[in-house]
Coordinates of C-alpha atoms in Angstrom, one line a residue:
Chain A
X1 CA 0.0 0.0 0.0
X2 CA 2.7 2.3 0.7
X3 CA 4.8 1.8 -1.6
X4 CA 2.0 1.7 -4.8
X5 CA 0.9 5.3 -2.6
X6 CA 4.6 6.8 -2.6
X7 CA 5.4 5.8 -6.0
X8 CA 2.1 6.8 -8.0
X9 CA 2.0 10.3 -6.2
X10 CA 6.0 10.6 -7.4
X11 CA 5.5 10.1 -10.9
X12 CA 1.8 11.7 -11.3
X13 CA 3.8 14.7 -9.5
X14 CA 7.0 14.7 -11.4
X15 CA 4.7 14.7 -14.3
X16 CA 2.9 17.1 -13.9
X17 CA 5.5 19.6 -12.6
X18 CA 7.3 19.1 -15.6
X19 CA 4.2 20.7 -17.4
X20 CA 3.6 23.3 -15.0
X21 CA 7.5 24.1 -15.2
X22 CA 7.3 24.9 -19.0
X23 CA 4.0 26.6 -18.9
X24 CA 5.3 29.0 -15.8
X25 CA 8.7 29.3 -18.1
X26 CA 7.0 30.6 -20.8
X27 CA 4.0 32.5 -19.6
X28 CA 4.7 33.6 -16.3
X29 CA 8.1 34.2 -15.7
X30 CA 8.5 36.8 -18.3
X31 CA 5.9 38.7 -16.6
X32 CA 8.0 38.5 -13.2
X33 CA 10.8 39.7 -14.8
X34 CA 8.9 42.9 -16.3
X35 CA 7.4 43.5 -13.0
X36 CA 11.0 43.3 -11.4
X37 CA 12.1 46.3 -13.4
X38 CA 9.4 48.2 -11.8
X39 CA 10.3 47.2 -8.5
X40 CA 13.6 48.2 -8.6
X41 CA 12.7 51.6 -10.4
X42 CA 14.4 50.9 -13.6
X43 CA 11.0 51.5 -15.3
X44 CA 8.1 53.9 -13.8
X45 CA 4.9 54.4 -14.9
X46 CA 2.0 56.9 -13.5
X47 CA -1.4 56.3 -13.1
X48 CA -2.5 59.6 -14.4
X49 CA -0.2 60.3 -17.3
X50 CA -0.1 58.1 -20.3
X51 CA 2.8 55.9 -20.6
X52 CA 3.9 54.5 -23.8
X53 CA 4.1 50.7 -23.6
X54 CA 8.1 50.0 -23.2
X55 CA 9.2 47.5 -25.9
X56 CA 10.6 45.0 -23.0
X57 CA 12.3 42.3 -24.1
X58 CA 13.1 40.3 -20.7
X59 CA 16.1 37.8 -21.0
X60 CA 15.7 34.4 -19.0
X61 CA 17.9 33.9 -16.5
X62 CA 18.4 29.6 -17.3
X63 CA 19.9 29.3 -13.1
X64 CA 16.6 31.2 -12.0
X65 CA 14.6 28.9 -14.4
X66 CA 16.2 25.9 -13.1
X67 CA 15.5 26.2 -9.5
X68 CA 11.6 27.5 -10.8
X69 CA 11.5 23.9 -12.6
X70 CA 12.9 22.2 -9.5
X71 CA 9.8 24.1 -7.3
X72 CA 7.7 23.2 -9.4
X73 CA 8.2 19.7 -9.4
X74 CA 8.8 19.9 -5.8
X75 CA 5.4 21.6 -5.2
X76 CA 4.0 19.3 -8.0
X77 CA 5.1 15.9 -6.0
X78 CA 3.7 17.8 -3.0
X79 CA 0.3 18.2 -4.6
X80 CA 0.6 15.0 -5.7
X81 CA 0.8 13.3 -2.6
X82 CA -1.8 14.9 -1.3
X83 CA -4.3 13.8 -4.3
X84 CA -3.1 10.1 -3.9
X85 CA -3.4 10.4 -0.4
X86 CA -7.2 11.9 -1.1
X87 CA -8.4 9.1 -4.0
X88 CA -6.6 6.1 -1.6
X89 CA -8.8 7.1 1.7
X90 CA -11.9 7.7 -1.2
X91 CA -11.5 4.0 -2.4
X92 CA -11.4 2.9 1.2
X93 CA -15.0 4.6 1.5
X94 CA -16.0 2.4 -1.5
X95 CA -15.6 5.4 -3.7
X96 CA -14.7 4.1 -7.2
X97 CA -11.9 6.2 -8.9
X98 CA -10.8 6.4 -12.6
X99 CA -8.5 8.4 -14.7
X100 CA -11.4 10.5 -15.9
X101 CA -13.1 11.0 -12.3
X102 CA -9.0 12.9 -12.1
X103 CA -10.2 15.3 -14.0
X104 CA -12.7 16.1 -11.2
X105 CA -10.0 15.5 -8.1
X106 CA -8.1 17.9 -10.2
X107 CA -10.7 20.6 -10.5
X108 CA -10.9 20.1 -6.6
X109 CA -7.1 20.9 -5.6
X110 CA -7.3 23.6 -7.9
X111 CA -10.3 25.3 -6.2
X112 CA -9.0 24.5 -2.7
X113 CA -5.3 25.5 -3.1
X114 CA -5.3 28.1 -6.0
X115 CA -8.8 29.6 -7.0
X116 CA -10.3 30.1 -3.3
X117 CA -7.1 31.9 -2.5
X118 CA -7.4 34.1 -5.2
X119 CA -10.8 34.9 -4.6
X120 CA -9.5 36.9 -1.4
X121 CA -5.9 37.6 -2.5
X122 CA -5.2 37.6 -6.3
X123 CA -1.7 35.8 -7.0
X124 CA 0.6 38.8 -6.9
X125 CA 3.4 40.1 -9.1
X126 CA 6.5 41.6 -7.3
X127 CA 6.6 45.3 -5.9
X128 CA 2.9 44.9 -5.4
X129 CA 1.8 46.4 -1.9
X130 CA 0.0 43.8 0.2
X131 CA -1.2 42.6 4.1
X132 CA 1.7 41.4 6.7
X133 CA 3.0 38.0 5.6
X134 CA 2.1 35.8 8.4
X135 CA -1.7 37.2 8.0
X136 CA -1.7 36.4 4.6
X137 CA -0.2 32.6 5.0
X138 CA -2.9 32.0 7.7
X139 CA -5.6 32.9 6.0
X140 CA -4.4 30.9 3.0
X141 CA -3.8 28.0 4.8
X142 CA -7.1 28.1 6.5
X143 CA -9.3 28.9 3.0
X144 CA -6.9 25.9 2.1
X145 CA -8.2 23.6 4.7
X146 CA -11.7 25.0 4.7
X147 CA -12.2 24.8 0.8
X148 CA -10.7 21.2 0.9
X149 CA -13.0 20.3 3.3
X150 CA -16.2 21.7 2.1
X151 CA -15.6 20.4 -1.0
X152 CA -15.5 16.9 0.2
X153 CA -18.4 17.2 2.5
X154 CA -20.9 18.5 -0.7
X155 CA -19.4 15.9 -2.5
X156 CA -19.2 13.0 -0.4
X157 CA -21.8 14.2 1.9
X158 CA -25.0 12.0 1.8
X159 CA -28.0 14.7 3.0
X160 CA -28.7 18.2 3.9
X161 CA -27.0 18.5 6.9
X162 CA -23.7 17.6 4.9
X163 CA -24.5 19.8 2.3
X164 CA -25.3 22.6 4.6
X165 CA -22.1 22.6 6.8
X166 CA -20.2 21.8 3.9
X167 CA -21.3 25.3 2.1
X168 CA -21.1 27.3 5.3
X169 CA -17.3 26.1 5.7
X170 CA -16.6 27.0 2.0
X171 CA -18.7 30.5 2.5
X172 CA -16.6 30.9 5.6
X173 CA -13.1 32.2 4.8
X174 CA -14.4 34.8 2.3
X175 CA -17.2 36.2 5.3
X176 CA -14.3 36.7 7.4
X177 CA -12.3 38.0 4.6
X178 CA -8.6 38.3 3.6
X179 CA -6.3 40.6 4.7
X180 CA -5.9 43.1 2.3
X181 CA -3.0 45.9 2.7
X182 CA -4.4 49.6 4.3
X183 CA -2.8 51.8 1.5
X184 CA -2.4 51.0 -2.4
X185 CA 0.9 52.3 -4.2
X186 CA 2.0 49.3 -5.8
X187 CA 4.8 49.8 -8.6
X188 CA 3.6 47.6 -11.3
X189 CA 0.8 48.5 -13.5
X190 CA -1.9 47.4 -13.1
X191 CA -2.1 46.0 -16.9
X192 CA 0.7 43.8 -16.0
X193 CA -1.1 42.8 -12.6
X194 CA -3.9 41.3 -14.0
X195 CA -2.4 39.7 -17.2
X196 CA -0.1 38.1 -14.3
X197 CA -3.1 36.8 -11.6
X198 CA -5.2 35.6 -15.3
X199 CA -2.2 33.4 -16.6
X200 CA -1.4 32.4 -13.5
X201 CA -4.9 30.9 -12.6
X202 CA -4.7 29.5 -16.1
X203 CA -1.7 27.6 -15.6
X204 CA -2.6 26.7 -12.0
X205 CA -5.9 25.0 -13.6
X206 CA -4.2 23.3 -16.3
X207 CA -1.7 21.9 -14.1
X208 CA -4.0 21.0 -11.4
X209 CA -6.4 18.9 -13.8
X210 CA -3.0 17.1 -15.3
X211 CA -2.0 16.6 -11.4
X212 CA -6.0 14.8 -11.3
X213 CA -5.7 12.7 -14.1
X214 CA -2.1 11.3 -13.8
X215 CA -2.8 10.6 -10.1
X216 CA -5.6 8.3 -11.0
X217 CA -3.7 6.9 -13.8
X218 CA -0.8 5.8 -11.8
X219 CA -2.6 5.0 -8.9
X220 CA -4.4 2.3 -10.8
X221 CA -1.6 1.3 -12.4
X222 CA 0.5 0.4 -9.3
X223 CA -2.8 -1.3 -7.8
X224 CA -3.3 -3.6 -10.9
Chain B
X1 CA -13.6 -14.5 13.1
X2 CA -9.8 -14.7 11.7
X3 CA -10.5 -13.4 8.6
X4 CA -12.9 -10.3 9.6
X5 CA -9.7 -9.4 12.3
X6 CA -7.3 -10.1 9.2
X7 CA -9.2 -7.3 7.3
X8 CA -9.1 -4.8 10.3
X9 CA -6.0 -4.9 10.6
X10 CA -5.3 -4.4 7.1
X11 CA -7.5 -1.8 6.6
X12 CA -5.7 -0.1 10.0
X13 CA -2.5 0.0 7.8
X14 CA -3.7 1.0 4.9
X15 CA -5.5 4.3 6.7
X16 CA -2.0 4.6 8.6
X17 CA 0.0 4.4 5.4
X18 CA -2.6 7.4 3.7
X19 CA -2.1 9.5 6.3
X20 CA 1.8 9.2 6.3
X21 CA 1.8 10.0 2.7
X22 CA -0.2 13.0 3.1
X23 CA 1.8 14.6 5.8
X24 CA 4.8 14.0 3.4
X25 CA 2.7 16.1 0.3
X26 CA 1.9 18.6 3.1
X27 CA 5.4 19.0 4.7
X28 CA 6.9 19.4 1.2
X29 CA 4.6 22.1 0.4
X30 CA 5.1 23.9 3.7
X31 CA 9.1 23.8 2.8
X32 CA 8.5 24.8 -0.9
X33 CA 5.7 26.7 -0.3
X34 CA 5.9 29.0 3.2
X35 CA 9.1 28.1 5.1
X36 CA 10.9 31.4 5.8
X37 CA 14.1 30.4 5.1
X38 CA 15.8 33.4 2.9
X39 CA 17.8 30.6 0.3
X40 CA 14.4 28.7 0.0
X41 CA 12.3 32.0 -0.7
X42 CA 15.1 33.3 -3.0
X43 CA 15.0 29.7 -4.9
X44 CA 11.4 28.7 -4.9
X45 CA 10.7 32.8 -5.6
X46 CA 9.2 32.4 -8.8
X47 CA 7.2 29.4 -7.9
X48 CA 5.6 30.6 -5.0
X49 CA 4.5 33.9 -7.4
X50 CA 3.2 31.1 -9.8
X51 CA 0.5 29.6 -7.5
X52 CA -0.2 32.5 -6.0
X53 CA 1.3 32.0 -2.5
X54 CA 2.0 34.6 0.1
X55 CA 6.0 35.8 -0.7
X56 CA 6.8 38.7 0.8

């Protein structure tokens, strides 16, 4: 059991971060980089005067990219581990799971770990002005736990009462509210801002569904 | 009787080994995620931007 868990959620992770590696590569990075000449003041732009859009071309750093790909599968794995972890206990219920239910399991991680969030705090760029830190990481790691948890309990759950609690604890994280910062004056624009939190989601979702799909797939493979 | 206590336990390991591997996938994501540490924030940087994780 432990070893058919350990090793599915390794390659359905690896996987995966491998994808999420070249997508955040190619579409993300580049906006990071932008954002980073902003930070540091070697671009300005003012929210009243027109700017002309600079001509940037950004140049990869391949050692930055590197340790992004080795995150990623890192976080990946992580995710991973979690999913198998999830789909495992589920069978145990007498849940049935397939590759194509993944798709679903994925949808799940990504709403509990990534869209929730960013319902209260949009993924951020650098040089963006936000809450303290350690307010911000606690209330993502409660919305986290909440939205995982509500999720299961309207899915799993078998009558109202289920269903009610489950959509009270998924409700709850957003009534109490992120922190949000008490003054705005971020450098970046805000074009670049919310190119950045779109893609970002984007990615997350397509990563998240391929994290689904190949935990299922190698689950059931190492179980057959 | 043997058989029924066979499957409890079985079923105790199998819940023990779940949990085990879960606490792995969330202990990696605290390190690669949250931890404070300046060479892992400077390293997984990007990353943490890319899902949309608290940084800085």
């Amino acid at each position: 059991m432990l070893k058919n868990l350990v090793y599915s959620a390794l390659f359905a992770g690896l996987a995966a971060g491998v994808i999420v590696a070249a997508l955040t590569i190619l579409l993300l990075v580049p906006l990071l980089l932008e954002a980073e000449l902003y930070e540091t003041g070697r671009l300005v732009h003012f929210g009243n005067v027109t700017a002309v859009t600079p001509d940037i071309e950004v140049e990869h750093d391949w050692a930055r990219n590197g340790m992004t790909a080795l995150f990623a599968a890192t976080i990946y794995i992580g995710f991973a581990f979690v999913m198998v972890a999830a789909m495992a206990f589920a069978q145990e219920k007498g849940v049935r799971v397939t590759t194509r239910s993944g798709i679903f399991w994925g949808l799940a991680g990504f709403a509990a770990f990534q869209l929730a969030p960013a319902a209260g705090m949009a993924p951020e760029l650098p040089g963006m002005i936000a809450a303290e830190i350690t307010a911000r990481q606690t209330w993502l790691v409660g919305t986290i736990a909440a939205t995982a948890a509500g999720i299961l309990a309207v899915v799993f759950g078998k009558n109202w009462i289920h269903w009610g609690v489950g959509l009270a604890v998924l409700a709850a994280p957003h009534i109490i509210g992120a922190p949000h910062p008490e003054v705005f004056g971020g450098t970046v624009p805000p074009e670049l801002a919310a190119e950045f939190a779109g893609r970002s989601l984007a990615v997350g979702a397509v990563g998240w569904i391929a994290a689904g799909v190949l935990s299922a797939y190698f689950w059931l493979l190492e179980n057959r | 009787m043997t058989t029924t206590t066979q499957t409890a336990v079985k079923s105790n390991t199998n819940l023990v080994s779940i949990a085990f591997v879960a606490f792995m996938g969330l202990s990696a994501l605290f390190i690669a995620g949250f931890a404070s540490s300046a060479t892992l924030h400077d390293t997984a940087h990007d990353m943490r931007h890319a899902i949309g994780f608290a940084c800085h």
